PDB file of N, CA and C in Angstrom:
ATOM      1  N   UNK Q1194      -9.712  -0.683 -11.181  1.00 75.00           N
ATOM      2  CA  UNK Q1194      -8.919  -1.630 -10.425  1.00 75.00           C
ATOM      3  C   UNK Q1194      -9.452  -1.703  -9.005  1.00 75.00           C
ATOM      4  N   UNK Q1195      -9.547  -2.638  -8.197  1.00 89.00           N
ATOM      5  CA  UNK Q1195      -9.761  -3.028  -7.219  1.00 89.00           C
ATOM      6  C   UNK Q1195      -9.119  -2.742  -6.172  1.00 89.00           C
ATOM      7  N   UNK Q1196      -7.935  -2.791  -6.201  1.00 95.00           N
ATOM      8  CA  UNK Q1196      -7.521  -2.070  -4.911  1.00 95.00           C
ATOM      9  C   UNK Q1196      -6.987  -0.285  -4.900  1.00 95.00           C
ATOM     10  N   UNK Q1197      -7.944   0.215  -5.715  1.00 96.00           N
ATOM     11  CA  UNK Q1197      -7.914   1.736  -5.867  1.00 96.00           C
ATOM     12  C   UNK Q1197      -9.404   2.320  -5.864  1.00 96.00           C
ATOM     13  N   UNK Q1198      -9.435   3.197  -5.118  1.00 96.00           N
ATOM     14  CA  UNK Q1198     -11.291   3.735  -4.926  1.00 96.00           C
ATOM     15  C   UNK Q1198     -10.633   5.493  -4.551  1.00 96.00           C
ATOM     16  N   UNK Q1199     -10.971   6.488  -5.796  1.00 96.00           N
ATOM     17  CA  UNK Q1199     -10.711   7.884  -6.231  1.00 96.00           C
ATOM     18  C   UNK Q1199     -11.523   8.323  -4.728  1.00 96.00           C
ATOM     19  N   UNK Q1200     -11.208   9.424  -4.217  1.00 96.00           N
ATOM     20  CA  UNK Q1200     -12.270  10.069  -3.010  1.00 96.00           C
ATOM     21  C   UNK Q1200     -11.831  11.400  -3.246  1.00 96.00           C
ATOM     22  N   UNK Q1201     -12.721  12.267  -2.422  1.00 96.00           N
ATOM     23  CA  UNK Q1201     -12.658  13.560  -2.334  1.00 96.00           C
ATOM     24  C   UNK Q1201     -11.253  13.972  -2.159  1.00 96.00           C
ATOM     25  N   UNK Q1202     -11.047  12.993  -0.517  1.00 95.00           N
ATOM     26  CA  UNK Q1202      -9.567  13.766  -0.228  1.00 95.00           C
ATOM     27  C   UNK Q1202      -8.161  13.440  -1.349  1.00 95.00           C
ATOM     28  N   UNK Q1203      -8.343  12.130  -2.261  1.00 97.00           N
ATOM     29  CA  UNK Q1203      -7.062  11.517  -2.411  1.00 97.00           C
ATOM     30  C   UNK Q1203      -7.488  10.378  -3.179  1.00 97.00           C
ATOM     31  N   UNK Q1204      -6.696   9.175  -3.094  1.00 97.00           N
ATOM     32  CA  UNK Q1204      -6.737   7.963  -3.750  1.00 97.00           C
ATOM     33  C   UNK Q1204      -7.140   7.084  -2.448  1.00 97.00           C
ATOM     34  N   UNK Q1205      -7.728   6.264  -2.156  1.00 97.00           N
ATOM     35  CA  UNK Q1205      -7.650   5.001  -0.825  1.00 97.00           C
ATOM     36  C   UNK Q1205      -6.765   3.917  -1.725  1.00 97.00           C
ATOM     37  N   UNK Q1206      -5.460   3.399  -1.412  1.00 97.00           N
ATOM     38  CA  UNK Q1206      -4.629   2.233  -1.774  1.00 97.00           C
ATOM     39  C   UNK Q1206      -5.094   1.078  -1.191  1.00 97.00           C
ATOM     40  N   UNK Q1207      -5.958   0.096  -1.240  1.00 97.00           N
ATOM     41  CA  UNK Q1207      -6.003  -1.272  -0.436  1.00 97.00           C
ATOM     42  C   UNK Q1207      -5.061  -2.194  -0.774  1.00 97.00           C
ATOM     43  N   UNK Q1208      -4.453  -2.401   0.244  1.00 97.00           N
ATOM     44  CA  UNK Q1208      -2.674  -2.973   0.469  1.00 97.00           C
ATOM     45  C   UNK Q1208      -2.932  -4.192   1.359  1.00 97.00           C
ATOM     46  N   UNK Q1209      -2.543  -5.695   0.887  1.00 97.00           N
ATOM     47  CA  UNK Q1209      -1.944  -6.639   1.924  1.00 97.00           C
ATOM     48  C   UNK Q1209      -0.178  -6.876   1.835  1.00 97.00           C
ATOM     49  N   UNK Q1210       0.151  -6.514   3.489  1.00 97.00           N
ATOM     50  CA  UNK Q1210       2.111  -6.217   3.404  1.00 97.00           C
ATOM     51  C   UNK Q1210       2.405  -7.459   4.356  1.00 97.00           C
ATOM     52  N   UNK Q1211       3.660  -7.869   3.668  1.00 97.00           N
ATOM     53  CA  UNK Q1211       4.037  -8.780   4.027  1.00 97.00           C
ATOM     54  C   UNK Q1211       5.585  -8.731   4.759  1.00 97.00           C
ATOM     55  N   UNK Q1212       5.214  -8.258   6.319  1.00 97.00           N
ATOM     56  CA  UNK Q1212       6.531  -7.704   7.201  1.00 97.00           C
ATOM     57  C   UNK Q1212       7.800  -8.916   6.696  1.00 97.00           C
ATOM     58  N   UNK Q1213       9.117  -8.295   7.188  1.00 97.00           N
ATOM     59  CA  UNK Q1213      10.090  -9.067   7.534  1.00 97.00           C
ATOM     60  C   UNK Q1213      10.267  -9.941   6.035  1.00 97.00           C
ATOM     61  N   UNK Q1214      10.547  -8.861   4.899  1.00 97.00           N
ATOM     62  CA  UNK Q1214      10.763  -9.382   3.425  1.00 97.00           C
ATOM     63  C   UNK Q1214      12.244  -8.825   3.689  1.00 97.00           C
ATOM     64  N   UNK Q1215      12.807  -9.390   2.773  1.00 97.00           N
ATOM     65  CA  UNK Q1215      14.632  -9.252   2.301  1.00 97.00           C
ATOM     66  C   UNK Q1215      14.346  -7.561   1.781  1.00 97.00           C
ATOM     67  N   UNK Q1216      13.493  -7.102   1.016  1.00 97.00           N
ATOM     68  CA  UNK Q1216      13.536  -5.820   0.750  1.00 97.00           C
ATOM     69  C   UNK Q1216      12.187  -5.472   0.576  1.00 97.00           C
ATOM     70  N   UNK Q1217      12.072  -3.909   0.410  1.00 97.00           N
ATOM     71  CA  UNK Q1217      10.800  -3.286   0.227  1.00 97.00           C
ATOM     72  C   UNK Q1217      10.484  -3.519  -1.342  1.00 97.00           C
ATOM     73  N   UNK Q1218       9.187  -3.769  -1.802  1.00 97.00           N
ATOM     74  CA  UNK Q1218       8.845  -3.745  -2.741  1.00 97.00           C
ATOM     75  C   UNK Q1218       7.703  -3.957  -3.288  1.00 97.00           C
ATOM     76  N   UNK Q1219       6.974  -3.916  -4.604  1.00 96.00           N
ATOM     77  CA  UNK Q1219       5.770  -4.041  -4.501  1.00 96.00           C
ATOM     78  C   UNK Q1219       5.147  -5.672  -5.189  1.00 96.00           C
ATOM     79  N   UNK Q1220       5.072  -6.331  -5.117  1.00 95.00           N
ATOM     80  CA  UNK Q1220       5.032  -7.348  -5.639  1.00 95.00           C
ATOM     81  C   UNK Q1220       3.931  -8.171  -6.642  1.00 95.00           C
ATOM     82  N   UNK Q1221       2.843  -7.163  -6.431  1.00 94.00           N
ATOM     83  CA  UNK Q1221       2.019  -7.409  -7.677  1.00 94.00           C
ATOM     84  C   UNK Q1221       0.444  -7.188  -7.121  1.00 94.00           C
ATOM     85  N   UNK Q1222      -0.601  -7.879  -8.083  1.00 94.00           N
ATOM     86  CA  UNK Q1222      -1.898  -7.649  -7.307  1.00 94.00           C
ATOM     87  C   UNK Q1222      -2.212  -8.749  -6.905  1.00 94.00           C
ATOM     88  N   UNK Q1223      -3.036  -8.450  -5.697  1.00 92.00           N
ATOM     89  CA  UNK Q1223      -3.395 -10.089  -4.991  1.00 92.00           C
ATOM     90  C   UNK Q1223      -5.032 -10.426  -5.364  1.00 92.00           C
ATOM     91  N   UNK Q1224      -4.969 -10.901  -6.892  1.00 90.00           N
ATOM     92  CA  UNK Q1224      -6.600 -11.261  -7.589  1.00 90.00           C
ATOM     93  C   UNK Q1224      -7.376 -11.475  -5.959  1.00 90.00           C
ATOM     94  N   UNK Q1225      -6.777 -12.621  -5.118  1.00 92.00           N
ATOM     95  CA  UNK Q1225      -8.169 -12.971  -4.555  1.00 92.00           C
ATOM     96  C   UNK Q1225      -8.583 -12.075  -3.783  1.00 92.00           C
ATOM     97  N   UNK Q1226      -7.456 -11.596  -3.203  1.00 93.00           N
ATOM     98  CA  UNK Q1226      -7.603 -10.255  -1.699  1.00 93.00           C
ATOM     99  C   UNK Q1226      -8.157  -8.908  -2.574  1.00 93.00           C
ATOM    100  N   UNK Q1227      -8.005  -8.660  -3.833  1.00 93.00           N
ATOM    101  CA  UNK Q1227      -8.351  -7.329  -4.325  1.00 93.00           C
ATOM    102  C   UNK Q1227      -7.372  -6.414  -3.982  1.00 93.00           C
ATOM    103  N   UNK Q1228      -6.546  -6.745  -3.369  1.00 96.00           N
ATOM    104  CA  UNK Q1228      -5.311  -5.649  -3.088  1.00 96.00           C
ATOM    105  C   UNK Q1228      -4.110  -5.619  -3.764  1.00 96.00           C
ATOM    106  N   UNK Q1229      -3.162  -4.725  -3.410  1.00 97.00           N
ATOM    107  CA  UNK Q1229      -2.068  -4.678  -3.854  1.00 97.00           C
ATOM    108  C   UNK Q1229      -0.776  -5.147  -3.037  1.00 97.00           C
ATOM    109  N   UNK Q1230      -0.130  -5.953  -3.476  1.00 97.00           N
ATOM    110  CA  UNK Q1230       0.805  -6.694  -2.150  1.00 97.00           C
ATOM    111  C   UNK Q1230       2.140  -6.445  -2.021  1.00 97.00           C
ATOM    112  N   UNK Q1231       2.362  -5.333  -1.024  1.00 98.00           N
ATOM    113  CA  UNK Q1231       3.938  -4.950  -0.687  1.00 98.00           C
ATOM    114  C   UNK Q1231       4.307  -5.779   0.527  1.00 98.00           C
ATOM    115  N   UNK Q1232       5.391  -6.260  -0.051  1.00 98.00           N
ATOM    116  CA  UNK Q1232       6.349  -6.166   0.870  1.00 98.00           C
ATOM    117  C   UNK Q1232       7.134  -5.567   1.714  1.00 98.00           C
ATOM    118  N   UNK Q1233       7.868  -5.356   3.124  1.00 98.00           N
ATOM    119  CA  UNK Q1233       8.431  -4.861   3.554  1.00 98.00           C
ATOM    120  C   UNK Q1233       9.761  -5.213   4.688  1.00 98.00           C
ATOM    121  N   UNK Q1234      10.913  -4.578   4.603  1.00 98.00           N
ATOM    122  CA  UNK Q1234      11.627  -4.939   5.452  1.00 98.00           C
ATOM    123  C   UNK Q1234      11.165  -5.042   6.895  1.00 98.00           C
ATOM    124  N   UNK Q1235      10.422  -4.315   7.482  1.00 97.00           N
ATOM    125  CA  UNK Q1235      10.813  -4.026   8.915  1.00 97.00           C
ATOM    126  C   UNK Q1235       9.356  -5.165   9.727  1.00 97.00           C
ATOM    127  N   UNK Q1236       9.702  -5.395  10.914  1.00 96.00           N
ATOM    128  CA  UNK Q1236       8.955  -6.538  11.392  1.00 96.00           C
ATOM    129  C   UNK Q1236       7.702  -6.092  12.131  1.00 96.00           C
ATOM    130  N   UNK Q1237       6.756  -7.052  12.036  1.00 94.00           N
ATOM    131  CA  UNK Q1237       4.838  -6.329  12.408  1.00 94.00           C
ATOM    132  C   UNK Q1237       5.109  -5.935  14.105  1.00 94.00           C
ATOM    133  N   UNK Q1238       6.437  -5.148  14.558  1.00 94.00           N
ATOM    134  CA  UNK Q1238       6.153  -5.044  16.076  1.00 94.00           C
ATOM    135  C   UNK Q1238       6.457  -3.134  16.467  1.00 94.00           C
ATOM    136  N   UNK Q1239       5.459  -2.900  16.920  1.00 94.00           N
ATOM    137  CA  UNK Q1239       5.520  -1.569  17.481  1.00 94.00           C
ATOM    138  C   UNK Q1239       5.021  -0.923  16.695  1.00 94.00           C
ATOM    139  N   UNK Q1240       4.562  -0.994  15.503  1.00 94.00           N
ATOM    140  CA  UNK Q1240       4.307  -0.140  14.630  1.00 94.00           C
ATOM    141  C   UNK Q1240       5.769   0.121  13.196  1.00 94.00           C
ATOM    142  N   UNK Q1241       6.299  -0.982  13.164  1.00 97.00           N
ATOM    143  CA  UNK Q1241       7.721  -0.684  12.374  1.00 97.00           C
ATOM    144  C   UNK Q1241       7.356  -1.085  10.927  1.00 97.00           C
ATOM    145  N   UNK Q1242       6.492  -2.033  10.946  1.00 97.00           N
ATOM    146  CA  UNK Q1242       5.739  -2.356   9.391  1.00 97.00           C
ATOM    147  C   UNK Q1242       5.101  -1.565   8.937  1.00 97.00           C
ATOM    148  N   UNK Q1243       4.396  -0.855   9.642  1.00 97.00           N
ATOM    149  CA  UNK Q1243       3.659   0.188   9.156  1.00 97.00           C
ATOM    150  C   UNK Q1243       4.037   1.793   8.437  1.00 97.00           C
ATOM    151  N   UNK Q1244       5.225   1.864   9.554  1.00 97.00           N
ATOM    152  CA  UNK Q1244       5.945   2.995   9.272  1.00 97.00           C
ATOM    153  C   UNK Q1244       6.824   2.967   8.202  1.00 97.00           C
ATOM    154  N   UNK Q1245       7.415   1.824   7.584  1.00 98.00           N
ATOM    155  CA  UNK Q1245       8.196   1.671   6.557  1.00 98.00           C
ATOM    156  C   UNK Q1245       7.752   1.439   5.130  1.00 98.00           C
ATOM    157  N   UNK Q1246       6.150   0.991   5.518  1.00 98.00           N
ATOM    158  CA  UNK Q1246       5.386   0.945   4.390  1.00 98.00           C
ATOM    159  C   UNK Q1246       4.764   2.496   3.965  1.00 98.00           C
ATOM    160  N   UNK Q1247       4.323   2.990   4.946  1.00 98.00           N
ATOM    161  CA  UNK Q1247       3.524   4.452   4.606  1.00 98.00           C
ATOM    162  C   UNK Q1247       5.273   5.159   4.033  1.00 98.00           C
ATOM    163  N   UNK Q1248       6.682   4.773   4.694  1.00 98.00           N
ATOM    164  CA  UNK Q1248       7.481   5.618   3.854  1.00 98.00           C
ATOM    165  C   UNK Q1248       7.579   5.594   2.721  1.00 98.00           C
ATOM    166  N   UNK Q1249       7.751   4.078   2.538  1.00 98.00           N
ATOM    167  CA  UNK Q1249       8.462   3.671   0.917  1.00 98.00           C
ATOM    168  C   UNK Q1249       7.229   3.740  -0.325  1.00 98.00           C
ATOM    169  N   UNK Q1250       5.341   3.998   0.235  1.00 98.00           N
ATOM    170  CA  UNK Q1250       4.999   4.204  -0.628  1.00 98.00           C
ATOM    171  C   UNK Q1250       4.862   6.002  -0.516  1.00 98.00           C
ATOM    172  N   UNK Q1251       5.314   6.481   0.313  1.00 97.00           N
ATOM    173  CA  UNK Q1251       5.523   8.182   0.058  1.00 97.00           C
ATOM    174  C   UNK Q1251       6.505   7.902  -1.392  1.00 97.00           C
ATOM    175  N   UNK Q1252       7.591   7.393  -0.810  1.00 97.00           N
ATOM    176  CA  UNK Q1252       9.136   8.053  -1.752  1.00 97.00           C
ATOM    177  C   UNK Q1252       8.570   7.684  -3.258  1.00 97.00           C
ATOM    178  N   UNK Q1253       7.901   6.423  -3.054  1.00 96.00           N
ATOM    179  CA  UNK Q1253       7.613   5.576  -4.499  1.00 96.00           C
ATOM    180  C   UNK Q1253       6.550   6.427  -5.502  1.00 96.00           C
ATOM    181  N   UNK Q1254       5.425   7.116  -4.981  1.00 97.00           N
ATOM    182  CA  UNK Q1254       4.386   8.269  -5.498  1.00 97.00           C
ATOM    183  C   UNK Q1254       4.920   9.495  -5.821  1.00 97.00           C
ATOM    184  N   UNK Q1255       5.195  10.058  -4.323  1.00 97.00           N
ATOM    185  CA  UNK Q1255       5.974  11.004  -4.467  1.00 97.00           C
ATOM    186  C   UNK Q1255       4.718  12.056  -4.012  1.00 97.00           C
ATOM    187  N   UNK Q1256       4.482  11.562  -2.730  1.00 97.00           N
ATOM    188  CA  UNK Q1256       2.826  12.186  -2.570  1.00 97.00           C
ATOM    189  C   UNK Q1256       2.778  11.694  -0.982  1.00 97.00           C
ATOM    190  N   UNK Q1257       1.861  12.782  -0.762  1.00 97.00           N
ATOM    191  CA  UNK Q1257       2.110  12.273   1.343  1.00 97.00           C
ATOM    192  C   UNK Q1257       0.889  10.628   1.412  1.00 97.00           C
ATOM    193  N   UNK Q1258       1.450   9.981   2.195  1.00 98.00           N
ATOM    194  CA  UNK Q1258       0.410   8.556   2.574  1.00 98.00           C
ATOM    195  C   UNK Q1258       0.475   8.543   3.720  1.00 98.00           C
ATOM    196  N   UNK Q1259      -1.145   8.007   4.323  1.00 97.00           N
ATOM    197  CA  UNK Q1259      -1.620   8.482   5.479  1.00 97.00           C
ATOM    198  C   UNK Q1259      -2.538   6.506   5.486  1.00 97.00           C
ATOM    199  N   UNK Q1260      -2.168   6.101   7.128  1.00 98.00           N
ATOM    200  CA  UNK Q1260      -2.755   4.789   7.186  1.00 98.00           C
ATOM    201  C   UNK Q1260      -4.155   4.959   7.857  1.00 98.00           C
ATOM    202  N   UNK Q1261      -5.466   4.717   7.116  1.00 98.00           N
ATOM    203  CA  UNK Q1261      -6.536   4.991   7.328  1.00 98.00           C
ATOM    204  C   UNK Q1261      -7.100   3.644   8.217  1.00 98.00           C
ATOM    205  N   UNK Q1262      -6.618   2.455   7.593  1.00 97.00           N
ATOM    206  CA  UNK Q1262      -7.299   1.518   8.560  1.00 97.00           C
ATOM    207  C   UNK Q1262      -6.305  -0.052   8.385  1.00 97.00           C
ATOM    208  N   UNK Q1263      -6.363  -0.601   9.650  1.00 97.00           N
ATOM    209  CA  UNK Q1263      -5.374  -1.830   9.397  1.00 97.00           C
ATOM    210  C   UNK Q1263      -4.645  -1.933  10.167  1.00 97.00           C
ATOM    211  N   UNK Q1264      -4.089  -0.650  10.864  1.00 96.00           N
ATOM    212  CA  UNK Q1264      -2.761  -0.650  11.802  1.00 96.00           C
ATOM    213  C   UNK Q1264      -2.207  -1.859  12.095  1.00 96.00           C
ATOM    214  N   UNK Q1265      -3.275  -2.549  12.848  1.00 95.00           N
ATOM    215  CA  UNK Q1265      -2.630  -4.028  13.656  1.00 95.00           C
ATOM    216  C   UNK Q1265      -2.810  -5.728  12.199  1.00 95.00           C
ATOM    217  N   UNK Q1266      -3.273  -4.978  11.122  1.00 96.00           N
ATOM    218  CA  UNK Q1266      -3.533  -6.206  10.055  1.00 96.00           C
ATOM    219  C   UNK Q1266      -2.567  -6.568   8.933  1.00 96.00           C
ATOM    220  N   UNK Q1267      -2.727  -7.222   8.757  1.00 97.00           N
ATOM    221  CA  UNK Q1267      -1.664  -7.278   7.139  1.00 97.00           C
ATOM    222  C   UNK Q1267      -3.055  -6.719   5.740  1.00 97.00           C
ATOM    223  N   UNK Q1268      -4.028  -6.369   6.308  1.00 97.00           N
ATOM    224  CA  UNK Q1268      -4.523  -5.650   5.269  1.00 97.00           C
ATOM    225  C   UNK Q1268      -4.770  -3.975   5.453  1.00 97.00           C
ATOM    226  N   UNK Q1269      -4.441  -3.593   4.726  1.00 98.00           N
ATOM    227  CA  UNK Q1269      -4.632  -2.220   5.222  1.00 98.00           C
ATOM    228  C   UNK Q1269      -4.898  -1.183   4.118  1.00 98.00           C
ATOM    229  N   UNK Q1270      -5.221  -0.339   4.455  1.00 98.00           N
ATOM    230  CA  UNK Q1270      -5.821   1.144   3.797  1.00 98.00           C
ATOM    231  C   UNK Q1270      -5.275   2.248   4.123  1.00 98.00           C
ATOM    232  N   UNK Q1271      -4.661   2.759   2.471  1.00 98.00           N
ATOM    233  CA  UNK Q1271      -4.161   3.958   2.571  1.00 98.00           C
ATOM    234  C   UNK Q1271      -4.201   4.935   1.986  1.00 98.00           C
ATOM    235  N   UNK Q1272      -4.635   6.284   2.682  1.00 98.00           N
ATOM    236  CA  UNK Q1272      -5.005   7.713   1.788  1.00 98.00           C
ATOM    237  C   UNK Q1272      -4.090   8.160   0.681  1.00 98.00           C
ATOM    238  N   UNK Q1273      -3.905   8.151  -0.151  1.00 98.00           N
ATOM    239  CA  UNK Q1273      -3.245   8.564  -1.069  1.00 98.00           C
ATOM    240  C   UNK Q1273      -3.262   9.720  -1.387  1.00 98.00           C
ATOM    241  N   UNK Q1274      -2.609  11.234  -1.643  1.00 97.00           N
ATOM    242  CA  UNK Q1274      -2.733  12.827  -1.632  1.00 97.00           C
ATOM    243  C   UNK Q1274      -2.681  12.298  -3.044  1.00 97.00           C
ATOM    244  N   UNK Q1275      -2.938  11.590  -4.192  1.00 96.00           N
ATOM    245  CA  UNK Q1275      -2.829  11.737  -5.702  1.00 96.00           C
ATOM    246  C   UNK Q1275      -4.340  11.462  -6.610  1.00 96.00           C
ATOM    247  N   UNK Q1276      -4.245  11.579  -7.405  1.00 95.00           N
ATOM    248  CA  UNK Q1276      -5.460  10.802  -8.141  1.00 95.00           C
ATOM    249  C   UNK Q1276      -5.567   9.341  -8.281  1.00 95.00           C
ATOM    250  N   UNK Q1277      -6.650   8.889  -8.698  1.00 95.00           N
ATOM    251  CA  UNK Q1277      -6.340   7.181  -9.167  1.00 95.00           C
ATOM    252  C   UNK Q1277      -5.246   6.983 -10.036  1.00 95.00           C
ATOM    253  N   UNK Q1278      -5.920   7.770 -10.761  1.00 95.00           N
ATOM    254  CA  UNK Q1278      -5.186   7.671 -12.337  1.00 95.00           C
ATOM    255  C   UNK Q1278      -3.407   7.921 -12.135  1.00 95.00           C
ATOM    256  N   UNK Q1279      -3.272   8.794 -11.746  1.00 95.00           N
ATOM    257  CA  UNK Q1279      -1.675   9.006 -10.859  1.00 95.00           C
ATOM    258  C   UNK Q1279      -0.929   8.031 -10.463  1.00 95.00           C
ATOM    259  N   UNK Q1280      -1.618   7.469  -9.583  1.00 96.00           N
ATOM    260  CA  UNK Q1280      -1.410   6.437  -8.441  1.00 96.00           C
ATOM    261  C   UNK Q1280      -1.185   5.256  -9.665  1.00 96.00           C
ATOM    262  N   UNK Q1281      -2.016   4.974 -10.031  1.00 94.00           N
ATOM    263  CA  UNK Q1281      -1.778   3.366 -11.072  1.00 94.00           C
ATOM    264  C   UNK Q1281      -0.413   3.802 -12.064  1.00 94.00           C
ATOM    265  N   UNK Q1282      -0.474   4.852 -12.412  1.00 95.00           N
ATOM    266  CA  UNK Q1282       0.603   5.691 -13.420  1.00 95.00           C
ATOM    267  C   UNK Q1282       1.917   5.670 -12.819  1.00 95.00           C
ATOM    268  N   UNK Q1283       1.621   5.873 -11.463  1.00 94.00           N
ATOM    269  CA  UNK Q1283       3.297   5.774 -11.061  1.00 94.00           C
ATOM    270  C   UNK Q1283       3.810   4.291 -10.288  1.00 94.00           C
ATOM    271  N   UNK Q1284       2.766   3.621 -10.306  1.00 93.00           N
ATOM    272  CA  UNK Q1284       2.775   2.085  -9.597  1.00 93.00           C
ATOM    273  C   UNK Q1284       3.120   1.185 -10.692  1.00 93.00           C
ATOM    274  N   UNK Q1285       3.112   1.574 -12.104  1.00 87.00           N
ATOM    275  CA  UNK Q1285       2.975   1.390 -13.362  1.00 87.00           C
ATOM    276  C   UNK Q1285       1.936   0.030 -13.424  1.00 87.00           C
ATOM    277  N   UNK Q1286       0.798   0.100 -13.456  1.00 78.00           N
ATOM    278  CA  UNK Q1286       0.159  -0.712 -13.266  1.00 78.00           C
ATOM    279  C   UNK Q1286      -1.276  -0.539 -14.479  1.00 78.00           C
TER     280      UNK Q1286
END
């Protein structure tokens, strides 16, 4: 899958999030972007999109997530503490 690449440390998640949604959630894969597209409640200012996304995909894995690159983008990259195989397994994907 495309927006999953296995590494030494973890899983890398490539994520486009879409701030200031009615709820958190994951909404499917984005064929053209290669990513995976969450949604999120909280709005792209201060860092509040970011922080609600690295939570809700902690609680959702069940595994620490760490934002590797994107901070200021709606595309972004994230370390995953799981395997690929994990990661798609619990994303049910």
């Amino acid at each position: 899958m495309k927006f999953l690449k296995e590494t030494k440390d973890g899983t890398l998640l490539f994520v486009y999030v879409q701030p200031k949604a009615k709820k958190n959630e994951i909404e499917g894969i984005d064929e053209w972007r290669g990513r995976l597209k969450v949604r999120v409640k909280a709005p792209p200012v201060g860092g509040k999109a970011n922080k609600e996304l690295v939570k809700f995909l902690s609680k959702l894995l069940g595994a620490e997530v760490e934002l590797v690159r994107g901070e200021t983008s709606r595309e972004k990259d994230l370390l995953v503490r799981l395997s690929a195989e994990e990661v798609r397994r619990k994303l049910n994907l």
